[in-house]
N, CA, C and O atoms as a Tripos MOL2 file, in Angstrom:
@<TRIPOS>MOLECULE
protein
  264   263    66     0     0
PROTEIN
NO_CHARGES

@<TRIPOS>ATOM
      1 N           8.4470   25.1980   11.1680 N.3       1 UNK1
      2 CA          9.0830   24.4280   12.2060 C.3       1 UNK1
      3 C          10.3560   25.1630   12.5960 C.2       1 UNK1
      4 O          11.1940   25.4510   11.7430 O.2       1 UNK1
      5 N          10.5000   25.4590   13.8470 N.am      2 UNK2
      6 CA         11.7010   26.1010   14.3740 C.3       2 UNK2
      7 C          12.3130   25.1410   15.3780 C.2       2 UNK2
      8 O          11.6060   24.6090   16.2340 O.2       2 UNK2
      9 N          13.6200   24.9100   15.2870 N.am      3 UNK3
     10 CA         14.2340   23.9810   16.2360 C.3       3 UNK3
     11 C          15.6230   24.4550   16.6340 C.2       3 UNK3
     12 O          16.2490   25.2770   15.9650 O.2       3 UNK3
     13 N          16.0780   23.9000   17.7540 N.am      4 UNK4
     14 CA         17.4220   24.1940   18.2560 C.3       4 UNK4
     15 C          18.3050   22.9470   18.1910 C.2       4 UNK4
     16 O          19.2850   22.8510   18.9290 O.2       4 UNK4
     17 N          17.9800   22.0150   17.3390 N.am      5 UNK5
     18 CA         18.7170   20.7550   17.2390 C.3       5 UNK5
     19 C          20.0560   20.8990   16.5240 C.2       5 UNK5
     20 O          20.9090   20.0190   16.6340 O.2       5 UNK5
     21 N          20.2510   21.9780   15.8040 N.am      6 UNK6
     22 CA         21.4620   22.1490   15.0000 C.3       6 UNK6
     23 C          22.1800   23.4300   15.3940 C.2       6 UNK6
     24 O          21.5540   24.3940   15.8320 O.2       6 UNK6
     25 N          23.5010   23.4330   15.2340 N.am      7 UNK7
     26 CA         24.2870   24.6090   15.5980 C.3       7 UNK7
     27 C          24.2600   25.6860   14.5220 C.2       7 UNK7
     28 O          24.4030   26.8700   14.8280 O.2       7 UNK7
     29 N          24.0770   25.2860   13.2620 N.am      8 UNK8
     30 CA         24.0360   26.2600   12.1780 C.3       8 UNK8
     31 C          23.2850   25.6860   10.9840 C.2       8 UNK8
     32 O          22.8640   24.5290   10.9980 O.2       8 UNK8
     33 N          23.1220   26.5140    9.9440 N.am      9 UNK9
     34 CA         22.3780   26.1070    8.7630 C.3       9 UNK9
     35 C          23.0270   24.9250    8.0480 C.2       9 UNK9
     36 O          22.3290   24.0340    7.5630 O.2       9 UNK9
     37 N          24.3570   24.9120    7.9810 N.am     10 UNK10
     38 CA         25.0480   23.8200    7.2950 C.3      10 UNK10
     39 C          24.7610   22.4740    7.9480 C.2      10 UNK10
     40 O          24.5340   21.4800    7.2590 O.2      10 UNK10
     41 N          24.7720   22.4430    9.2700 N.am     11 UNK11
     42 CA         24.4910   21.1900    9.9780 C.3      11 UNK11
     43 C          23.0520   20.7380    9.7240 C.2      11 UNK11
     44 O          22.7950   19.5480    9.5410 O.2      11 UNK11
     45 N          22.1190   21.6860    9.7140 N.am     12 UNK12
     46 CA         20.7160   21.3560    9.4470 C.3      12 UNK12
     47 C          20.5410   20.8180    8.0290 C.2      12 UNK12
     48 O          19.8670   19.8070    7.8280 O.2      12 UNK12
     49 N          21.1430   21.4890    7.0450 N.am     13 UNK13
     50 CA         21.0420   21.0380    5.6580 C.3      13 UNK13
     51 C          21.6520   19.6580    5.4710 C.2      13 UNK13
     52 O          21.1150   18.8360    4.7280 O.2      13 UNK13
     53 N          22.7650   19.4000    6.1360 N.am     14 UNK14
     54 CA         23.4010   18.0880    6.0460 C.3      14 UNK14
     55 C          22.4950   17.0020    6.6260 C.2      14 UNK14
     56 O          22.3770   15.9220    6.0470 O.2      14 UNK14
     57 N          21.8600   17.2750    7.7540 N.am     15 UNK15
     58 CA         20.9450   16.3070    8.3620 C.3      15 UNK15
     59 C          19.7470   16.0400    7.4570 C.2      15 UNK15
     60 O          19.3200   14.8950    7.3090 O.2      15 UNK15
     61 N          19.2100   17.0880    6.8570 N.am     16 UNK16
     62 CA         18.0780   16.9340    5.9330 C.3      16 UNK16
     63 C          18.5040   16.1160    4.7210 C.2      16 UNK16
     64 O          17.7890   15.2000    4.3160 O.2      16 UNK16
     65 N          19.6470   16.4290    4.1390 N.am     17 UNK17
     66 CA         20.1320   15.7070    2.9600 C.3      17 UNK17
     67 C          20.3570   14.2310    3.2660 C.2      17 UNK17
     68 O          19.9990   13.3700    2.4630 O.2      17 UNK17
     69 N          20.9490   13.9310    4.4230 N.am     18 UNK18
     70 CA         21.1740   12.5300    4.8060 C.3      18 UNK18
     71 C          19.8460   11.7930    4.9800 C.2      18 UNK18
     72 O          19.7070   10.6500    4.5430 O.2      18 UNK18
     73 N          18.8850   12.4370    5.6090 N.am     19 UNK19
     74 CA         17.5780   11.8000    5.8060 C.3      19 UNK19
     75 C          16.9130   11.4950    4.4680 C.2      19 UNK19
     76 O          16.3280   10.4260    4.2920 O.2      19 UNK19
     77 N          17.0020   12.4300    3.5270 N.am     20 UNK20
     78 CA         16.4120   12.2130    2.2090 C.3      20 UNK20
     79 C          17.1580   11.1020    1.4770 C.2      20 UNK20
     80 O          16.5280   10.1970    0.9290 O.2      20 UNK20
     81 N          18.4830   11.1560    1.4590 N.am     21 UNK21
     82 CA         19.2860   10.1430    0.7560 C.3      21 UNK21
     83 C          19.0750    8.7430    1.3110 C.2      21 UNK21
     84 O          19.0820    7.7660    0.5630 O.2      21 UNK21
     85 N          18.8850    8.6470    2.6260 N.am     22 UNK22
     86 CA         18.7500    7.3430    3.2770 C.3      22 UNK22
     87 C          17.2910    6.9020    3.4090 C.2      22 UNK22
     88 O          17.0060    5.8740    4.0230 O.2      22 UNK22
     89 N          16.3710    7.6760    2.8340 N.am     23 UNK23
     90 CA         14.9410    7.3550    2.8660 C.3      23 UNK23
     91 C          14.4580    7.0900    4.2870 C.2      23 UNK23
     92 O          13.7940    6.0900    4.5610 O.2      23 UNK23
     93 N          14.8060    8.0100    5.1820 N.am     24 UNK24
     94 CA         14.3730    7.8680    6.5750 C.3      24 UNK24
     95 C          13.7830    9.1840    7.0540 C.2      24 UNK24
     96 O          13.8760   10.2090    6.3790 O.2      24 UNK24
     97 N          13.1810    9.1350    8.2230 N.am     25 UNK25
     98 CA         12.5810   10.3290    8.8200 C.3      25 UNK25
     99 C          13.6500   11.1840    9.4780 C.2      25 UNK25
    100 O          14.7290   10.7020    9.8210 O.2      25 UNK25
    101 N          13.3380   12.4460    9.6460 N.am     26 UNK26
    102 CA         14.2050   13.3770   10.3630 C.3      26 UNK26
    103 C          13.6180   13.5700   11.7590 C.2      26 UNK26
    104 O          12.4490   13.9330   11.8910 O.2      26 UNK26
    105 N          14.4040   13.3360   12.7880 N.am     27 UNK27
    106 CA         13.9400   13.4430   14.1660 C.3      27 UNK27
    107 C          14.4980   14.7240   14.7790 C.2      27 UNK27
    108 O          15.7100   14.9400   14.7960 O.2      27 UNK27
    109 N          13.5980   15.5690   15.2810 N.am     28 UNK28
    110 CA         13.9810   16.8020   15.9690 C.3      28 UNK28
    111 C          13.5950   16.6600   17.4360 C.2      28 UNK28
    112 O          12.4750   16.2530   17.7480 O.2      28 UNK28
    113 N          14.5050   16.9880   18.3260 N.am     29 UNK29
    114 CA         14.2450   16.8550   19.7600 C.3      29 UNK29
    115 C          13.7270   18.1290   20.4020 C.2      29 UNK29
    116 O          12.9800   18.0750   21.3780 O.2      29 UNK29
    117 N          14.1200   19.2820   19.8590 N.am     30 UNK30
    118 CA         13.7470   20.5750   20.4440 C.3      30 UNK30
    119 C          13.1060   21.4560   19.3720 C.2      30 UNK30
    120 O          13.7360   22.3830   18.8640 O.2      30 UNK30
    121 N          11.8580   21.1620   19.0350 N.am     31 UNK31
    122 CA         11.1940   21.8570   17.9360 C.3      31 UNK31
    123 C           9.9450   22.5910   18.4120 C.2      31 UNK31
    124 O           9.2640   22.1690   19.3470 O.2      31 UNK31
    125 N           9.6680   23.7050   17.7340 N.am     32 UNK32
    126 CA          8.4340   24.4610   17.9570 C.3      32 UNK32
    127 C           7.7130   24.5700   16.6240 C.2      32 UNK32
    128 O           8.3320   24.8350   15.5940 O.2      32 UNK32
    129 N           6.4070   24.3650   16.6480 N.am     33 UNK33
    130 CA          5.5860   24.4540   15.4430 C.3      33 UNK33
    131 C           4.6480   25.6400   15.5790 C.2      33 UNK33
    132 O           4.0760   25.8610   16.6460 O.2      33 UNK33
    133 N           4.4850   26.4120   14.4980 N.am     34 UNK34
    134 CA          3.6040   27.5860   14.5040 C.3      34 UNK34
    135 C           3.9680   28.5670   15.6090 C.2      34 UNK34
    136 O           3.0900   29.2390   16.1500 O.2      34 UNK34
    137 N           5.2410   28.6570   15.9510 N.am     35 UNK35
    138 CA          5.7640   29.6040   16.9490 C.3      35 UNK35
    139 C           5.1300   29.4340   18.3330 C.2      35 UNK35
    140 O           5.0200   30.3930   19.0980 O.2      35 UNK35
    141 N           4.7170   28.2080   18.6420 N.am     36 UNK36
    142 CA          4.1970   27.9290   19.9780 C.3      36 UNK36
    143 C           5.3270   28.0610   20.9850 C.2      36 UNK36
    144 O           6.4880   27.8800   20.6170 O.2      36 UNK36
    145 N           5.0310   28.3690   22.2420 N.am     37 UNK37
    146 CA          6.0920   28.5640   23.2290 C.3      37 UNK37
    147 C           6.7720   27.2670   23.6720 C.2      37 UNK37
    148 O           7.9320   27.2930   24.0810 O.2      37 UNK37
    149 N           6.0720   26.1410   23.5970 N.am     38 UNK38
    150 CA          6.6240   24.8730   24.0760 C.3      38 UNK38
    151 C           7.4360   24.1780   22.9910 C.2      38 UNK38
    152 O           7.0920   24.2220   21.8100 O.2      38 UNK38
    153 N           8.5310   23.5290   23.4220 N.am     39 UNK39
    154 CA          9.3300   22.7200   22.5180 C.3      39 UNK39
    155 C           8.9190   21.2680   22.6740 C.2      39 UNK39
    156 O           8.6210   20.8110   23.7780 O.2      39 UNK39
    157 N           8.9050   20.5530   21.5670 N.am     40 UNK40
    158 CA          8.5040   19.1520   21.5570 C.3      40 UNK40
    159 C           9.4190   18.3580   20.6480 C.2      40 UNK40
    160 O          10.1430   18.9250   19.8300 O.2      40 UNK40
    161 N           9.3830   17.0540   20.7930 N.am     41 UNK41
    162 CA         10.0450   16.1670   19.8510 C.3      41 UNK41
    163 C           9.1460   15.9960   18.6310 C.2      41 UNK41
    164 O           7.9290   15.8700   18.7630 O.2      41 UNK41
    165 N           9.7460   15.9930   17.4490 N.am     42 UNK42
    166 CA          8.9820   15.8910   16.2060 C.3      42 UNK42
    167 C           9.6970   14.9270   15.2710 C.2      42 UNK42
    168 O          10.9220   14.9590   15.1520 O.2      42 UNK42
    169 N           8.9320   14.0750   14.6150 N.am     43 UNK43
    170 CA          9.4620   13.1950   13.5770 C.3      43 UNK43
    171 C           8.8690   13.6590   12.2550 C.2      43 UNK43
    172 O           7.6490   13.7380   12.1070 O.2      43 UNK43
    173 N           9.7400   13.9650   11.2910 N.am     44 UNK44
    174 CA          9.2990   14.4460    9.9840 C.3      44 UNK44
    175 C           9.5350   13.3520    8.9570 C.2      44 UNK44
    176 O          10.6690   12.9210    8.7490 O.2      44 UNK44
    177 N           8.4670   12.9060    8.3190 N.am     45 UNK45
    178 CA          8.5650   11.9100    7.2530 C.3      45 UNK45
    179 C           9.0260   12.6520    6.0000 C.2      45 UNK45
    180 O           8.2430   13.3730    5.3820 O.2      45 UNK45
    181 N          10.2780   12.4800    5.6290 N.am     46 UNK46
    182 CA         10.8540   13.2380    4.5200 C.3      46 UNK46
    183 C          10.2120   12.8900    3.1770 C.2      46 UNK46
    184 O          10.3390   13.6560    2.2220 O.2      46 UNK46
    185 N           9.5280   11.7530    3.0860 N.am     47 UNK47
    186 CA          8.8420   11.3930    1.8470 C.3      47 UNK47
    187 C           7.6860   12.3450    1.5660 C.2      47 UNK47
    188 O           7.2550   12.4690    0.4200 O.2      47 UNK47
    189 N           7.1770   13.0230    2.6020 N.am     48 UNK48
    190 CA          6.0470   13.9360    2.4330 C.3      48 UNK48
    191 C           6.4650   15.3950    2.3200 C.2      48 UNK48
    192 O           5.6070   16.2650    2.1660 O.2      48 UNK48
    193 N           7.7550   15.6830    2.3920 N.am     49 UNK49
    194 CA          8.2350   17.0630    2.3410 C.3      49 UNK49
    195 C           8.3830   17.4930    0.8890 C.2      49 UNK49
    196 O           9.0690   16.8360    0.1060 O.2      49 UNK49
    197 N           7.7370   18.5990    0.5350 N.am     50 UNK50
    198 CA          7.8080   19.1280   -0.8210 C.3      50 UNK50
    199 C           8.9130   20.1670   -0.9280 C.2      50 UNK50
    200 O           9.6410   20.2160   -1.9200 O.2      50 UNK50
    201 N           9.0320   20.9960    0.1020 N.am     51 UNK51
    202 CA         10.0080   22.0740    0.0870 C.3      51 UNK51
    203 C          10.4750   22.3420    1.5060 C.2      51 UNK51
    204 O           9.7200   22.1760    2.4650 O.2      51 UNK51
    205 N          11.7260   22.7570    1.6280 N.am     52 UNK52
    206 CA         12.2730   23.0490    2.9460 C.3      52 UNK52
    207 C          13.2070   24.2430    2.8310 C.2      52 UNK52
    208 O          13.9840   24.3480    1.8830 O.2      52 UNK52
    209 N          13.1250   25.1370    3.7990 N.am     53 UNK53
    210 CA         14.0140   26.2890    3.8470 C.3      53 UNK53
    211 C          14.7120   26.2680    5.2010 C.2      53 UNK53
    212 O          14.0670   26.0650    6.2300 O.2      53 UNK53
    213 N          15.9950   26.4700    5.2070 N.am     54 UNK54
    214 CA         16.7670   26.5110    6.4560 C.3      54 UNK54
    215 C          17.3070   27.9160    6.6190 C.2      54 UNK54
    216 O          17.9460   28.4510    5.7130 O.2      54 UNK54
    217 N          17.0510   28.5170    7.7770 N.am     55 UNK55
    218 CA         17.4730   29.8830    8.0280 C.3      55 UNK55
    219 C          17.7590   30.0810    9.5050 C.2      55 UNK55
    220 O          17.1500   29.4280   10.3530 O.2      55 UNK55
    221 N          18.6650   30.9630    9.8110 N.am     56 UNK56
    222 CA         18.9890   31.2750   11.2020 C.3      56 UNK56
    223 C          17.9690   32.2340   11.8110 C.2      56 UNK56
    224 O          17.8140   32.2720   13.0320 O.2      56 UNK56
    225 N          17.2770   33.0030   10.9870 N.am     57 UNK57
    226 CA         16.3270   33.9980   11.4880 C.3      57 UNK57
    227 C          14.9010   33.4720   11.3860 C.2      57 UNK57
    228 O          14.6100   32.5790   10.5910 O.2      57 UNK57
    229 N          14.0180   34.0390   12.2020 N.am     58 UNK58
    230 CA         12.6210   33.6550   12.1910 C.3      58 UNK58
    231 C          11.7780   34.8980   12.4600 C.2      58 UNK58
    232 O          12.0660   35.6780   13.3680 O.2      58 UNK58
    233 N          10.7400   35.0650   11.6580 N.am     59 UNK59
    234 CA          9.7910   36.1420   11.8940 C.3      59 UNK59
    235 C           8.4640   35.7550   11.2600 C.2      59 UNK59
    236 O           8.4010   34.8300   10.4510 O.2      59 UNK59
    237 N           7.4250   36.4510   11.6240 N.am     60 UNK60
    238 CA          6.1150   36.1870   11.0590 C.3      60 UNK60
    239 C           6.0920   36.3470    9.5470 C.2      60 UNK60
    240 O           5.3260   35.6690    8.8610 O.2      60 UNK60
    241 N           6.9220   37.2350    9.0270 N.am     61 UNK61
    242 CA          6.9500   37.5030    7.5930 C.3      61 UNK61
    243 C           7.6500   36.3920    6.8020 C.2      61 UNK61
    244 O           7.3800   36.2210    5.6130 O.2      61 UNK61
    245 N           8.5430   35.6390    7.4480 N.am     62 UNK62
    246 CA          9.2930   34.6090    6.7220 C.3      62 UNK62
    247 C           8.5210   33.3290    6.5570 C.2      62 UNK62
    248 O           8.8900   32.5080    5.7170 O.2      62 UNK62
    249 N           7.4570   33.1160    7.3220 N.am     63 UNK63
    250 CA          6.6750   31.8990    7.2140 C.3      63 UNK63
    251 C           7.3410   30.7330    7.9420 C.2      63 UNK63
    252 O           8.2880   30.9140    8.7080 O.2      63 UNK63
    253 N           6.8300   29.5510    7.6860 N.am     64 UNK64
    254 CA          7.3400   28.3570    8.3600 C.3      64 UNK64
    255 C           8.6050   27.8510    7.6820 C.2      64 UNK64
    256 O           8.8340   28.0990    6.4990 O.2      64 UNK64
    257 N           9.4070   27.1500    8.4370 N.am     65 UNK65
    258 CA         10.6250   26.5640    7.8880 C.3      65 UNK65
    259 C          10.3320   25.3590    7.0250 C.2      65 UNK65
    260 O          11.0430   25.1180    6.0490 O.2      65 UNK65
    261 N           9.3090   24.5970    7.3530 N.am     66 UNK66
    262 CA          8.9520   23.4330    6.5450 C.3      66 UNK66
    263 C           7.5830   23.6350    5.9570 C.2      66 UNK66
    264 O           7.0860   22.7680    5.2390 O.2      66 UNK66
@<TRIPOS>BOND
     1     1     2 1
     2     2     3 1
     3     3     4 2
     4     3     5 am
     5     5     6 1
     6     6     7 1
     7     7     8 2
     8     7     9 am
     9     9    10 1
    10    10    11 1
    11    11    12 2
    12    11    13 am
    13    13    14 1
    14    14    15 1
    15    15    16 2
    16    15    17 am
    17    17    18 1
    18    18    19 1
    19    19    20 2
    20    19    21 am
    21    21    22 1
    22    22    23 1
    23    23    24 2
    24    23    25 am
    25    25    26 1
    26    26    27 1
    27    27    28 2
    28    27    29 am
    29    29    30 1
    30    30    31 1
    31    31    32 2
    32    31    33 am
    33    33    34 1
    34    34    35 1
    35    35    36 2
    36    35    37 am
    37    37    38 1
    38    38    39 1
    39    39    40 2
    40    39    41 am
    41    41    42 1
    42    42    43 1
    43    43    44 2
    44    43    45 am
    45    45    46 1
    46    46    47 1
    47    47    48 2
    48    47    49 am
    49    49    50 1
    50    50    51 1
    51    51    52 2
    52    51    53 am
    53    53    54 1
    54    54    55 1
    55    55    56 2
    56    55    57 am
    57    57    58 1
    58    58    59 1
    59    59    60 2
    60    59    61 am
    61    61    62 1
    62    62    63 1
    63    63    64 2
    64    63    65 am
    65    65    66 1
    66    66    67 1
    67    67    68 2
    68    67    69 am
    69    69    70 1
    70    70    71 1
    71    71    72 2
    72    71    73 am
    73    73    74 1
    74    74    75 1
    75    75    76 2
    76    75    77 am
    77    77    78 1
    78    78    79 1
    79    79    80 2
    80    79    81 am
    81    81    82 1
    82    82    83 1
    83    83    84 2
    84    83    85 am
    85    85    86 1
    86    86    87 1
    87    87    88 2
    88    87    89 am
    89    89    90 1
    90    90    91 1
    91    91    92 2
    92    91    93 am
    93    93    94 1
    94    94    95 1
    95    95    96 2
    96    95    97 am
    97    97    98 1
    98    98    99 1
    99    99   100 2
   100    99   101 am
   101   101   102 1
   102   102   103 1
   103   103   104 2
   104   103   105 am
   105   105   106 1
   106   106   107 1
   107   107   108 2
   108   107   109 am
   109   109   110 1
   110   110   111 1
   111   111   112 2
   112   111   113 am
   113   113   114 1
   114   114   115 1
   115   115   116 2
   116   115   117 am
   117   117   118 1
   118   118   119 1
   119   119   120 2
   120   119   121 am
   121   121   122 1
   122   122   123 1
   123   123   124 2
   124   123   125 am
   125   125   126 1
   126   126   127 1
   127   127   128 2
   128   127   129 am
   129   129   130 1
   130   130   131 1
   131   131   132 2
   132   131   133 am
   133   133   134 1
   134   134   135 1
   135   135   136 2
   136   135   137 am
   137   137   138 1
   138   138   139 1
   139   139   140 2
   140   139   141 am
   141   141   142 1
   142   142   143 1
   143   143   144 2
   144   143   145 am
   145   145   146 1
   146   146   147 1
   147   147   148 2
   148   147   149 am
   149   149   150 1
   150   150   151 1
   151   151   152 2
   152   151   153 am
   153   153   154 1
   154   154   155 1
   155   155   156 2
   156   155   157 am
   157   157   158 1
   158   158   159 1
   159   159   160 2
   160   159   161 am
   161   161   162 1
   162   162   163 1
   163   163   164 2
   164   163   165 am
   165   165   166 1
   166   166   167 1
   167   167   168 2
   168   167   169 am
   169   169   170 1
   170   170   171 1
   171   171   172 2
   172   171   173 am
   173   173   174 1
   174   174   175 1
   175   175   176 2
   176   175   177 am
   177   177   178 1
   178   178   179 1
   179   179   180 2
   180   179   181 am
   181   181   182 1
   182   182   183 1
   183   183   184 2
   184   183   185 am
   185   185   186 1
   186   186   187 1
   187   187   188 2
   188   187   189 am
   189   189   190 1
   190   190   191 1
   191   191   192 2
   192   191   193 am
   193   193   194 1
   194   194   195 1
   195   195   196 2
   196   195   197 am
   197   197   198 1
   198   198   199 1
   199   199   200 2
   200   199   201 am
   201   201   202 1
   202   202   203 1
   203   203   204 2
   204   203   205 am
   205   205   206 1
   206   206   207 1
   207   207   208 2
   208   207   209 am
   209   209   210 1
   210   210   211 1
   211   211   212 2
   212   211   213 am
   213   213   214 1
   214   214   215 1
   215   215   216 2
   216   215   217 am
   217   217   218 1
   218   218   219 1
   219   219   220 2
   220   219   221 am
   221   221   222 1
   222   222   223 1
   223   223   224 2
   224   223   225 am
   225   225   226 1
   226   226   227 1
   227   227   228 2
   228   227   229 am
   229   229   230 1
   230   230   231 1
   231   231   232 2
   232   231   233 am
   233   233   234 1
   234   234   235 1
   235   235   236 2
   236   235   237 am
   237   237   238 1
   238   238   239 1
   239   239   240 2
   240   239   241 am
   241   241   242 1
   242   242   243 1
   243   243   244 2
   244   243   245 am
   245   245   246 1
   246   246   247 1
   247   247   248 2
   248   247   249 am
   249   249   250 1
   250   250   251 1
   251   251   252 2
   252   251   253 am
   253   253   254 1
   254   254   255 1
   255   255   256 2
   256   255   257 am
   257   257   258 1
   258   258   259 1
   259   259   260 2
   260   259   261 am
   261   261   262 1
   262   262   263 1
   263   263   264 2
@<TRIPOS>SUBSTRUCTURE
     1 UNK1         2 RESIDUE 1 A UNK
     2 UNK2         6 RESIDUE 1 A UNK
     3 UNK3        10 RESIDUE 1 A UNK
     4 UNK4        14 RESIDUE 1 A UNK
     5 UNK5        18 RESIDUE 1 A UNK
     6 UNK6        22 RESIDUE 1 A UNK
     7 UNK7        26 RESIDUE 1 A UNK
     8 UNK8        30 RESIDUE 1 A UNK
     9 UNK9        34 RESIDUE 1 A UNK
    10 UNK10       38 RESIDUE 1 A UNK
    11 UNK11       42 RESIDUE 1 A UNK
    12 UNK12       46 RESIDUE 1 A UNK
    13 UNK13       50 RESIDUE 1 A UNK
    14 UNK14       54 RESIDUE 1 A UNK
    15 UNK15       58 RESIDUE 1 A UNK
    16 UNK16       62 RESIDUE 1 A UNK
    17 UNK17       66 RESIDUE 1 A UNK
    18 UNK18       70 RESIDUE 1 A UNK
    19 UNK19       74 RESIDUE 1 A UNK
    20 UNK20       78 RESIDUE 1 A UNK
    21 UNK21       82 RESIDUE 1 A UNK
    22 UNK22       86 RESIDUE 1 A UNK
    23 UNK23       90 RESIDUE 1 A UNK
    24 UNK24       94 RESIDUE 1 A UNK
    25 UNK25       98 RESIDUE 1 A UNK
    26 UNK26      102 RESIDUE 1 A UNK
    27 UNK27      106 RESIDUE 1 A UNK
    28 UNK28      110 RESIDUE 1 A UNK
    29 UNK29      114 RESIDUE 1 A UNK
    30 UNK30      118 RESIDUE 1 A UNK
    31 UNK31      122 RESIDUE 1 A UNK
    32 UNK32      126 RESIDUE 1 A UNK
    33 UNK33      130 RESIDUE 1 A UNK
    34 UNK34      134 RESIDUE 1 A UNK
    35 UNK35      138 RESIDUE 1 A UNK
    36 UNK36      142 RESIDUE 1 A UNK
    37 UNK37      146 RESIDUE 1 A UNK
    38 UNK38      150 RESIDUE 1 A UNK
    39 UNK39      154 RESIDUE 1 A UNK
    40 UNK40      158 RESIDUE 1 A UNK
    41 UNK41      162 RESIDUE 1 A UNK
    42 UNK42      166 RESIDUE 1 A UNK
    43 UNK43      170 RESIDUE 1 A UNK
    44 UNK44      174 RESIDUE 1 A UNK
    45 UNK45      178 RESIDUE 1 A UNK
    46 UNK46      182 RESIDUE 1 A UNK
    47 UNK47      186 RESIDUE 1 A UNK
    48 UNK48      190 RESIDUE 1 A UNK
    49 UNK49      194 RESIDUE 1 A UNK
    50 UNK50      198 RESIDUE 1 A UNK
    51 UNK51      202 RESIDUE 1 A UNK
    52 UNK52      206 RESIDUE 1 A UNK
    53 UNK53      210 RESIDUE 1 A UNK
    54 UNK54      214 RESIDUE 1 A UNK
    55 UNK55      218 RESIDUE 1 A UNK
    56 UNK56      222 RESIDUE 1 A UNK
    57 UNK57      226 RESIDUE 1 A UNK
    58 UNK58      230 RESIDUE 1 A UNK
    59 UNK59      234 RESIDUE 1 A UNK
    60 UNK60      238 RESIDUE 1 A UNK
    61 UNK61      242 RESIDUE 1 A UNK
    62 UNK62      246 RESIDUE 1 A UNK
    63 UNK63      250 RESIDUE 1 A UNK
    64 UNK64      254 RESIDUE 1 A UNK
    65 UNK65      258 RESIDUE 1 A UNK
    66 UNK66      262 RESIDUE 1 A UNK
């Protein structure tokens, strides 16, 4: 998952941590999945997330963010 909803990694990590702590979903407004060209709104149920990586860079070698 690649998104432009956050200005930097710290802001993204803080949003993820708050969503997990508050047992709520994370809502992304400008997200791309599987490097598709279109951006969409996405709701992520944090109860189903096993692992998450936040990074400023994206490439085929780095894999998905979620």
